[in-house]
Structures are given as C-alpha cells and as structure tokens.
Amino acid sequence: MTRPEPRQILGCILAGGLSRRMGGGNKALKEIGGKPMLDHVISRLESQVSSLILNANGDPHHFDLYGFPIVADTIEGFTGPLAGILAAMRHAKANHPAITHIASAASDTPFFPLDLVEQLSDAARDETTIVLAGSGGNKHPVFGLWPVALADDLDSWLRTTDTYKVLVWIERHRLAVVDFPLIEHGSQTLDPFFNANTPEDIAAAEHYFAERLT
C-alpha cells in the first residue's frame, strides 16, 4: 500500500460531546491564549489535510464564522467519538470520492503535533489499518487515521453494540500506534495531547501559553 497523501485525507475536528465537565455549552469555543480552542486546533490541523469538517451536534450556527462543513452524528444518542468518525466517513464517501482516510483531532486539545498526520500516515500498513497517536505510554483514541473503507463495519457495530468504547471497536481491526514525545520545558513536562475538559484545565492551558509552549 502507498501511504495516504494529504490530498486523500479529510480532517475531522471532533466537537460532538456534551461538555458536562466544563459546565455545558460549546467547549470548543472556550478561549485559551486570547482565542477559542477551536481556532488553535484548526490552525494545527488545516495544513496537514486536504480539507476540514467539524463534527458537532446541536445548533450548527454556533460555528458559522468558520466557513467549513458542520457534520452531525448519523447515530443518535451521543454515542461518543466513533459516531463522529463515522459521520466524517459518510460525509467523505458522499462528497469527496478521492478521500481514503479521516484524520481526527479533538476540539479541546490545542497543543497536538504539527506533524501528526504525516507520522500517522507513515505507519499505515494497508488500506484497513487504523493508526492512533500515543504519548507517555497512553493511546489517544480521538487522534487517529481512520480508513473510510471501514465505514460500513463501524456503522453496523455502533447500531448493535452495548458499549461505545473506541478501543473495543478498534480491537476488531489491525492497529498501529505512533508514539509522540512529551514536550520538555524547563522543569515542566507537557503532553502534546493535553485536553481541556474542566475550568481548571483551561487555567493550566493558559499557563502553558504564557510559557510559550505552543
């Protein structure tokens, strides 16, 4: 298999959750470093893929200023990030026939690597291998490279399973994991996949920006 090129990869920013730990609302629009977290995520992912979509549920007009497609889950009930990935696969098949893979990133993770997609693409072994990012001994299931060819399998699984855990579905398929180094800055260590789930996390992210860990 030839590694997927950026022109074959659709970027999907996952913002379909309920943001309960943030007190509700649109977590992606919470500000860090003077602008919404979503802006940071877009700036990091946009240059790595052919185009971007946002997976979000609820009122899509909250994101009108961004000017790219807002794609809601095709599976009802807020079933987690796999529903967003499936929605991106379906969107790609319907609108971008040249797309072979979805590159996903979380909307609340403003420090992820600028070579994320390149590294994940290098690890794709064949047209059905799922590639996840890892760091510090942990897998990050919302940061991955997902073959569009698996859309029907994922759809069927989501409609029949009693669990929506990402890794449970992934175990049905070939998996590769790319480990990314932690960011060392003085006496501090930053996981590049740090995500801001709570107001305390927002404060920590502000501190990282103040220390120029971007």
PDB file of C-alpha atoms in Angstrom:
ATOM      1  CA  MET A   1       0.000   0.000   0.000  1.00  0.00           C
ATOM      2  CA  THR A   2       1.156   3.525  -0.805  1.00  0.00           C
ATOM      3  CA  ARG A   3       0.939   5.755   2.255  1.00  0.00           C
ATOM      4  CA  PRO A   4      -2.082   8.078   2.137  1.00  0.00           C
ATOM      5  CA  GLU A   5      -1.171  11.577   0.995  1.00  0.00           C
ATOM      6  CA  PRO A   6      -2.709  14.773   2.428  1.00  0.00           C
ATOM      7  CA  ARG A   7      -4.974  15.098  -0.633  1.00  0.00           C
ATOM      8  CA  GLN A   8      -6.514  11.734   0.312  1.00  0.00           C
ATOM      9  CA  ILE A   9      -7.129  12.672   3.940  1.00  0.00           C
ATOM     10  CA  LEU A  10     -10.085  14.618   5.288  1.00  0.00           C
ATOM     11  CA  GLY A  11      -9.529  16.289   8.639  1.00  0.00           C
ATOM     12  CA  CYS A  12     -12.328  15.960  11.189  1.00  0.00           C
ATOM     13  CA  ILE A  13     -12.370  18.006  14.373  1.00  0.00           C
ATOM     14  CA  LEU A  14     -14.468  16.191  16.965  1.00  0.00           C
ATOM     15  CA  ALA A  15     -16.698  18.541  18.945  1.00  0.00           C
ATOM     16  CA  GLY A  16     -19.782  16.385  19.292  1.00  0.00           C
ATOM     17  CA  GLY A  17     -19.757  15.863  23.072  1.00  0.00           C
ATOM     18  CA  LEU A  18     -21.879  17.467  25.761  1.00  0.00           C
ATOM     19  CA  SER A  19     -19.054  19.252  27.659  1.00  0.00           C
ATOM     20  CA  ARG A  20     -20.513  18.225  31.016  1.00  0.00           C
ATOM     21  CA  ARG A  21     -17.252  18.720  32.940  1.00  0.00           C
ATOM     22  CA  MET A  22     -16.983  22.217  31.509  1.00  0.00           C
ATOM     23  CA  GLY A  23     -20.491  23.051  32.679  1.00  0.00           C
ATOM     24  CA  GLY A  24     -22.138  22.579  29.278  1.00  0.00           C
ATOM     25  CA  GLY A  25     -22.069  24.843  26.250  1.00  0.00           C
ATOM     26  CA  ASN A  26     -19.608  24.702  23.373  1.00  0.00           C
ATOM     27  CA  LYS A  27     -16.295  23.688  24.915  1.00  0.00           C
ATOM     28  CA  ALA A  28     -14.528  24.243  21.601  1.00  0.00           C
ATOM     29  CA  LEU A  29     -15.356  27.949  21.820  1.00  0.00           C
ATOM     30  CA  LYS A  30     -13.791  28.449  25.277  1.00  0.00           C
ATOM     31  CA  GLU A  31     -10.859  30.830  24.936  1.00  0.00           C
ATOM     32  CA  ILE A  32      -7.219  29.995  25.533  1.00  0.00           C
ATOM     33  CA  GLY A  33      -4.466  32.444  24.723  1.00  0.00           C
ATOM     34  CA  GLY A  34      -6.972  35.062  23.578  1.00  0.00           C
ATOM     35  CA  LYS A  35      -8.886  32.918  21.063  1.00  0.00           C
ATOM     36  CA  PRO A  36     -11.189  29.891  21.066  1.00  0.00           C
ATOM     37  CA  MET A  37      -9.604  26.473  21.463  1.00  0.00           C
ATOM     38  CA  LEU A  38     -11.157  25.570  18.126  1.00  0.00           C
ATOM     39  CA  ASP A  39      -9.020  28.218  16.412  1.00  0.00           C
ATOM     40  CA  HIS A  40      -5.855  26.610  17.756  1.00  0.00           C
ATOM     41  CA  VAL A  41      -6.982  23.162  16.603  1.00  0.00           C
ATOM     42  CA  ILE A  42      -7.872  24.432  13.124  1.00  0.00           C
ATOM     43  CA  SER A  43      -4.525  26.181  12.718  1.00  0.00           C
ATOM     44  CA  ARG A  44      -2.682  22.973  13.616  1.00  0.00           C
ATOM     45  CA  LEU A  45      -4.702  20.509  11.539  1.00  0.00           C
ATOM     46  CA  GLU A  46      -5.673  22.508   8.451  1.00  0.00           C
ATOM     47  CA  SER A  47      -2.259  22.426   6.769  1.00  0.00           C
ATOM     48  CA  GLN A  48      -1.940  18.664   7.315  1.00  0.00           C
ATOM     49  CA  VAL A  49      -5.036  17.536   5.368  1.00  0.00           C
ATOM     50  CA  SER A  50      -6.919  18.226   2.146  1.00  0.00           C
ATOM     51  CA  SER A  51      -9.836  19.978   3.861  1.00  0.00           C
ATOM     52  CA  LEU A  52     -11.609  20.170   7.203  1.00  0.00           C
ATOM     53  CA  ILE A  53     -15.010  19.395   8.626  1.00  0.00           C
ATOM     54  CA  LEU A  54     -16.317  19.839  12.160  1.00  0.00           C
ATOM     55  CA  ASN A  55     -18.321  17.107  13.825  1.00  0.00           C
ATOM     56  CA  ALA A  56     -20.774  18.863  16.127  1.00  0.00           C
ATOM     57  CA  ASN A  57     -24.272  18.192  17.393  1.00  0.00           C
ATOM     58  CA  GLY A  58     -26.816  20.858  18.244  1.00  0.00           C
ATOM     59  CA  ASP A  59     -27.075  24.274  16.604  1.00  0.00           C
ATOM     60  CA  PRO A  60     -24.566  24.400  13.719  1.00  0.00           C
ATOM     61  CA  HIS A  61     -24.866  28.188  13.520  1.00  0.00           C
ATOM     62  CA  HIS A  62     -22.569  28.479  16.535  1.00  0.00           C
ATOM     63  CA  PHE A  63     -19.765  27.782  14.078  1.00  0.00           C
ATOM     64  CA  ASP A  64     -20.912  29.892  11.115  1.00  0.00           C
ATOM     65  CA  LEU A  65     -17.823  32.106  11.231  1.00  0.00           C
ATOM     66  CA  TYR A  66     -15.530  29.211  10.400  1.00  0.00           C
ATOM     67  CA  GLY A  67     -16.906  28.527   6.953  1.00  0.00           C
ATOM     68  CA  PHE A  68     -16.368  24.777   6.731  1.00  0.00           C
ATOM     69  CA  PRO A  69     -18.956  21.966   6.815  1.00  0.00           C
ATOM     70  CA  ILE A  70     -20.588  21.088  10.122  1.00  0.00           C
ATOM     71  CA  VAL A  71     -21.409  17.380  10.155  1.00  0.00           C
ATOM     72  CA  ALA A  72     -23.654  15.937  12.867  1.00  0.00           C
ATOM     73  CA  ASP A  73     -23.602  12.347  14.108  1.00  0.00           C
ATOM     74  CA  THR A  74     -25.536   9.902  11.958  1.00  0.00           C
ATOM     75  CA  ILE A  75     -26.116   7.675  15.017  1.00  0.00           C
ATOM     76  CA  GLU A  76     -28.487   9.180  17.588  1.00  0.00           C
ATOM     77  CA  GLY A  77     -27.877   9.397  21.306  1.00  0.00           C
ATOM     78  CA  PHE A  78     -24.427  10.993  21.725  1.00  0.00           C
ATOM     79  CA  THR A  79     -22.619   7.667  21.378  1.00  0.00           C
ATOM     80  CA  GLY A  80     -19.130   9.139  21.584  1.00  0.00           C
ATOM     81  CA  PRO A  81     -16.284   9.930  19.213  1.00  0.00           C
ATOM     82  CA  LEU A  82     -16.802   6.879  16.998  1.00  0.00           C
ATOM     83  CA  ALA A  83     -20.137   8.348  15.910  1.00  0.00           C
ATOM     84  CA  GLY A  84     -18.304  11.485  14.842  1.00  0.00           C
ATOM     85  CA  ILE A  85     -15.724   9.475  12.933  1.00  0.00           C
ATOM     86  CA  LEU A  86     -18.497   7.546  11.194  1.00  0.00           C
ATOM     87  CA  ALA A  87     -20.212  10.821  10.269  1.00  0.00           C
ATOM     88  CA  ALA A  88     -16.942  12.021   8.735  1.00  0.00           C
ATOM     89  CA  MET A  89     -16.560   8.767   6.780  1.00  0.00           C
ATOM     90  CA  ARG A  90     -20.095   9.080   5.412  1.00  0.00           C
ATOM     91  CA  HIS A  91     -19.505  12.719   4.502  1.00  0.00           C
ATOM     92  CA  ALA A  92     -16.303  11.805   2.690  1.00  0.00           C
ATOM     93  CA  LYS A  93     -17.928   8.994   0.713  1.00  0.00           C
ATOM     94  CA  ALA A  94     -20.784  11.271  -0.335  1.00  0.00           C
ATOM     95  CA  ASN A  95     -18.792  14.402  -1.144  1.00  0.00           C
ATOM     96  CA  HIS A  96     -15.103  13.561  -1.618  1.00  0.00           C
ATOM     97  CA  PRO A  97     -14.624  10.304  -3.553  1.00  0.00           C
ATOM     98  CA  ALA A  98     -10.836  10.716  -3.605  1.00  0.00           C
ATOM     99  CA  ILE A  99     -10.654  10.656   0.204  1.00  0.00           C
ATOM    100  CA  THR A 100      -9.420   7.337   1.622  1.00  0.00           C
ATOM    101  CA  HIS A 101      -8.841   8.295   5.255  1.00  0.00           C
ATOM    102  CA  ILE A 102     -10.169  10.515   8.032  1.00  0.00           C
ATOM    103  CA  ALA A 103      -7.681  12.224  10.355  1.00  0.00           C
ATOM    104  CA  SER A 104      -9.404  13.057  13.618  1.00  0.00           C
ATOM    105  CA  ALA A 105      -8.467  15.548  16.314  1.00  0.00           C
ATOM    106  CA  ALA A 106     -10.254  16.690  19.450  1.00  0.00           C
ATOM    107  CA  SER A 107     -11.545  20.247  19.625  1.00  0.00           C
ATOM    108  CA  ASP A 108     -10.218  20.700  23.177  1.00  0.00           C
ATOM    109  CA  THR A 109      -6.587  19.749  22.538  1.00  0.00           C
ATOM    110  CA  PRO A 110      -4.672  22.851  21.418  1.00  0.00           C
ATOM    111  CA  PHE A 111      -1.084  21.527  21.574  1.00  0.00           C
ATOM    112  CA  PHE A 112      -1.086  18.410  19.388  1.00  0.00           C
ATOM    113  CA  PRO A 113       1.859  17.887  16.995  1.00  0.00           C
ATOM    114  CA  LEU A 114       2.132  19.786  13.725  1.00  0.00           C
ATOM    115  CA  ASP A 115       3.345  16.582  12.052  1.00  0.00           C
ATOM    116  CA  LEU A 116       0.549  14.423  13.487  1.00  0.00           C
ATOM    117  CA  VAL A 117      -0.976  13.342  10.175  1.00  0.00           C
ATOM    118  CA  GLU A 118       2.371  12.786   8.477  1.00  0.00           C
ATOM    119  CA  GLN A 119       3.503  10.492  11.278  1.00  0.00           C
ATOM    120  CA  LEU A 120       0.224   8.579  11.349  1.00  0.00           C
ATOM    121  CA  SER A 121       0.284   8.180   7.559  1.00  0.00           C
ATOM    122  CA  ASP A 122       3.790   6.737   7.653  1.00  0.00           C
ATOM    123  CA  ALA A 123       2.527   3.988   9.968  1.00  0.00           C
ATOM    124  CA  ALA A 124      -0.449   2.931   7.817  1.00  0.00           C
ATOM    125  CA  ARG A 125       0.331  -0.662   6.807  1.00  0.00           C
ATOM    126  CA  ASP A 126      -2.548  -1.301   4.428  1.00  0.00           C
ATOM    127  CA  GLU A 127      -5.890   0.171   3.376  1.00  0.00           C
ATOM    128  CA  THR A 128      -7.699  -1.038   6.526  1.00  0.00           C
ATOM    129  CA  THR A 129      -5.114  -0.316   9.252  1.00  0.00           C
ATOM    130  CA  ILE A 130      -6.252   2.137  11.926  1.00  0.00           C
ATOM    131  CA  VAL A 131      -3.428   4.299  13.262  1.00  0.00           C
ATOM    132  CA  LEU A 132      -3.663   6.005  16.653  1.00  0.00           C
ATOM    133  CA  ALA A 133      -1.468   8.575  18.347  1.00  0.00           C
ATOM    134  CA  GLY A 134       0.146   7.746  21.663  1.00  0.00           C
ATOM    135  CA  SER A 135       2.246   9.535  24.264  1.00  0.00           C
ATOM    136  CA  GLY A 136       3.547   8.806  27.729  1.00  0.00           C
ATOM    137  CA  GLY A 137       2.501   5.165  27.466  1.00  0.00           C
ATOM    138  CA  ASN A 138      -1.129   6.034  26.620  1.00  0.00           C
ATOM    139  CA  LYS A 139      -3.157   5.674  23.437  1.00  0.00           C
ATOM    140  CA  HIS A 140      -5.247   8.663  22.336  1.00  0.00           C
ATOM    141  CA  PRO A 141      -8.275   7.208  20.523  1.00  0.00           C
ATOM    142  CA  VAL A 142      -9.629  10.558  19.316  1.00  0.00           C
ATOM    143  CA  PHE A 143      -6.366  11.265  17.475  1.00  0.00           C
ATOM    144  CA  GLY A 144      -6.245   8.766  14.667  1.00  0.00           C
ATOM    145  CA  LEU A 145      -6.133   7.951  10.984  1.00  0.00           C
ATOM    146  CA  TRP A 146      -9.266   6.029  10.006  1.00  0.00           C
ATOM    147  CA  PRO A 147      -9.769   4.193   6.689  1.00  0.00           C
ATOM    148  CA  VAL A 148     -13.031   5.197   5.036  1.00  0.00           C
ATOM    149  CA  ALA A 149     -13.261   1.571   3.869  1.00  0.00           C
ATOM    150  CA  LEU A 150     -14.303   0.643   7.431  1.00  0.00           C
ATOM    151  CA  ALA A 151     -17.433   2.843   7.408  1.00  0.00           C
ATOM    152  CA  ASP A 152     -19.978   0.045   6.955  1.00  0.00           C
ATOM    153  CA  ASP A 153     -18.357  -2.106   9.638  1.00  0.00           C
ATOM    154  CA  LEU A 154     -18.333   0.826  12.085  1.00  0.00           C
ATOM    155  CA  ASP A 155     -21.945   1.723  11.287  1.00  0.00           C
ATOM    156  CA  SER A 156     -23.111  -1.838  11.905  1.00  0.00           C
ATOM    157  CA  TRP A 157     -21.147  -2.095  15.143  1.00  0.00           C
ATOM    158  CA  LEU A 158     -22.468   1.192  16.558  1.00  0.00           C
ATOM    159  CA  ARG A 159     -26.061   0.139  15.837  1.00  0.00           C
ATOM    160  CA  THR A 160     -25.747  -3.217  17.598  1.00  0.00           C
ATOM    161  CA  THR A 161     -23.185  -2.833  20.387  1.00  0.00           C
ATOM    162  CA  ASP A 162     -23.930  -2.231  24.065  1.00  0.00           C
ATOM    163  CA  THR A 163     -20.666  -0.306  24.507  1.00  0.00           C
ATOM    164  CA  TYR A 164     -19.341   2.630  22.536  1.00  0.00           C
ATOM    165  CA  LYS A 165     -15.728   2.488  23.716  1.00  0.00           C
ATOM    166  CA  VAL A 166     -13.396   3.349  20.877  1.00  0.00           C
ATOM    167  CA  LEU A 167     -10.773   0.735  21.691  1.00  0.00           C
ATOM    168  CA  VAL A 168     -13.348  -2.066  21.795  1.00  0.00           C
ATOM    169  CA  TRP A 169     -14.233  -1.487  18.141  1.00  0.00           C
ATOM    170  CA  ILE A 170     -10.612  -0.935  17.169  1.00  0.00           C
ATOM    171  CA  GLU A 171      -9.712  -4.374  18.552  1.00  0.00           C
ATOM    172  CA  ARG A 172     -11.694  -5.854  15.645  1.00  0.00           C
ATOM    173  CA  HIS A 173      -9.170  -4.419  13.189  1.00  0.00           C
ATOM    174  CA  ARG A 174      -5.439  -4.056  12.524  1.00  0.00           C
ATOM    175  CA  LEU A 175      -3.966  -1.275  14.661  1.00  0.00           C
ATOM    176  CA  ALA A 176      -0.728   0.681  14.616  1.00  0.00           C
ATOM    177  CA  VAL A 177       0.244   3.226  17.277  1.00  0.00           C
ATOM    178  CA  VAL A 178       2.636   6.137  16.776  1.00  0.00           C
ATOM    179  CA  ASP A 179       4.238   7.402  19.966  1.00  0.00           C
ATOM    180  CA  PHE A 180       4.866  11.154  20.183  1.00  0.00           C
ATOM    181  CA  PRO A 181       7.368  12.586  22.671  1.00  0.00           C
ATOM    182  CA  LEU A 182       6.356  14.691  25.621  1.00  0.00           C
ATOM    183  CA  ILE A 183       7.315  18.360  25.437  1.00  0.00           C
ATOM    184  CA  GLU A 184      10.013  19.288  27.934  1.00  0.00           C
ATOM    185  CA  HIS A 185      10.224  22.923  29.003  1.00  0.00           C
ATOM    186  CA  GLY A 186      12.487  23.725  31.913  1.00  0.00           C
ATOM    187  CA  SER A 187      11.204  21.743  34.872  1.00  0.00           C
ATOM    188  CA  GLN A 188       7.805  21.185  33.229  1.00  0.00           C
ATOM    189  CA  THR A 189       6.587  18.376  31.005  1.00  0.00           C
ATOM    190  CA  LEU A 190       3.628  18.836  28.673  1.00  0.00           C
ATOM    191  CA  ASP A 191       1.751  16.022  26.986  1.00  0.00           C
ATOM    192  CA  PRO A 192       1.089  17.243  23.417  1.00  0.00           C
ATOM    193  CA  PHE A 193      -2.371  15.666  23.673  1.00  0.00           C
ATOM    194  CA  PHE A 194      -3.306  17.583  26.824  1.00  0.00           C
ATOM    195  CA  ASN A 195      -7.036  18.258  26.644  1.00  0.00           C
ATOM    196  CA  ALA A 196      -9.011  20.939  28.443  1.00  0.00           C
ATOM    197  CA  ASN A 197     -12.046  19.238  29.957  1.00  0.00           C
ATOM    198  CA  THR A 198     -12.583  21.438  33.016  1.00  0.00           C
ATOM    199  CA  PRO A 199     -12.199  25.091  34.006  1.00  0.00           C
ATOM    200  CA  GLU A 200      -9.033  24.029  35.857  1.00  0.00           C
ATOM    201  CA  ASP A 201      -7.668  22.598  32.613  1.00  0.00           C
ATOM    202  CA  ILE A 202      -8.383  25.888  30.867  1.00  0.00           C
ATOM    203  CA  ALA A 203      -6.333  27.678  33.530  1.00  0.00           C
ATOM    204  CA  ALA A 204      -3.483  25.183  33.046  1.00  0.00           C
ATOM    205  CA  ALA A 205      -3.584  25.692  29.279  1.00  0.00           C
ATOM    206  CA  GLU A 206      -3.431  29.456  29.759  1.00  0.00           C
ATOM    207  CA  HIS A 207      -0.296  28.909  31.842  1.00  0.00           C
ATOM    208  CA  TYR A 208       1.254  26.836  29.041  1.00  0.00           C
ATOM    209  CA  PHE A 209       0.547  29.592  26.545  1.00  0.00           C
ATOM    210  CA  ALA A 210       2.070  32.143  28.882  1.00  0.00           C
ATOM    211  CA  GLU A 211       5.190  29.961  28.962  1.00  0.00           C
ATOM    212  CA  ARG A 212       5.087  29.806  25.137  1.00  0.00           C
ATOM    213  CA  LEU A 213       4.620  26.057  24.994  1.00  0.00           C
ATOM    214  CA  THR A 214       2.785  26.282  21.688  1.00  0.00           C
TER     215      THR A 214
END
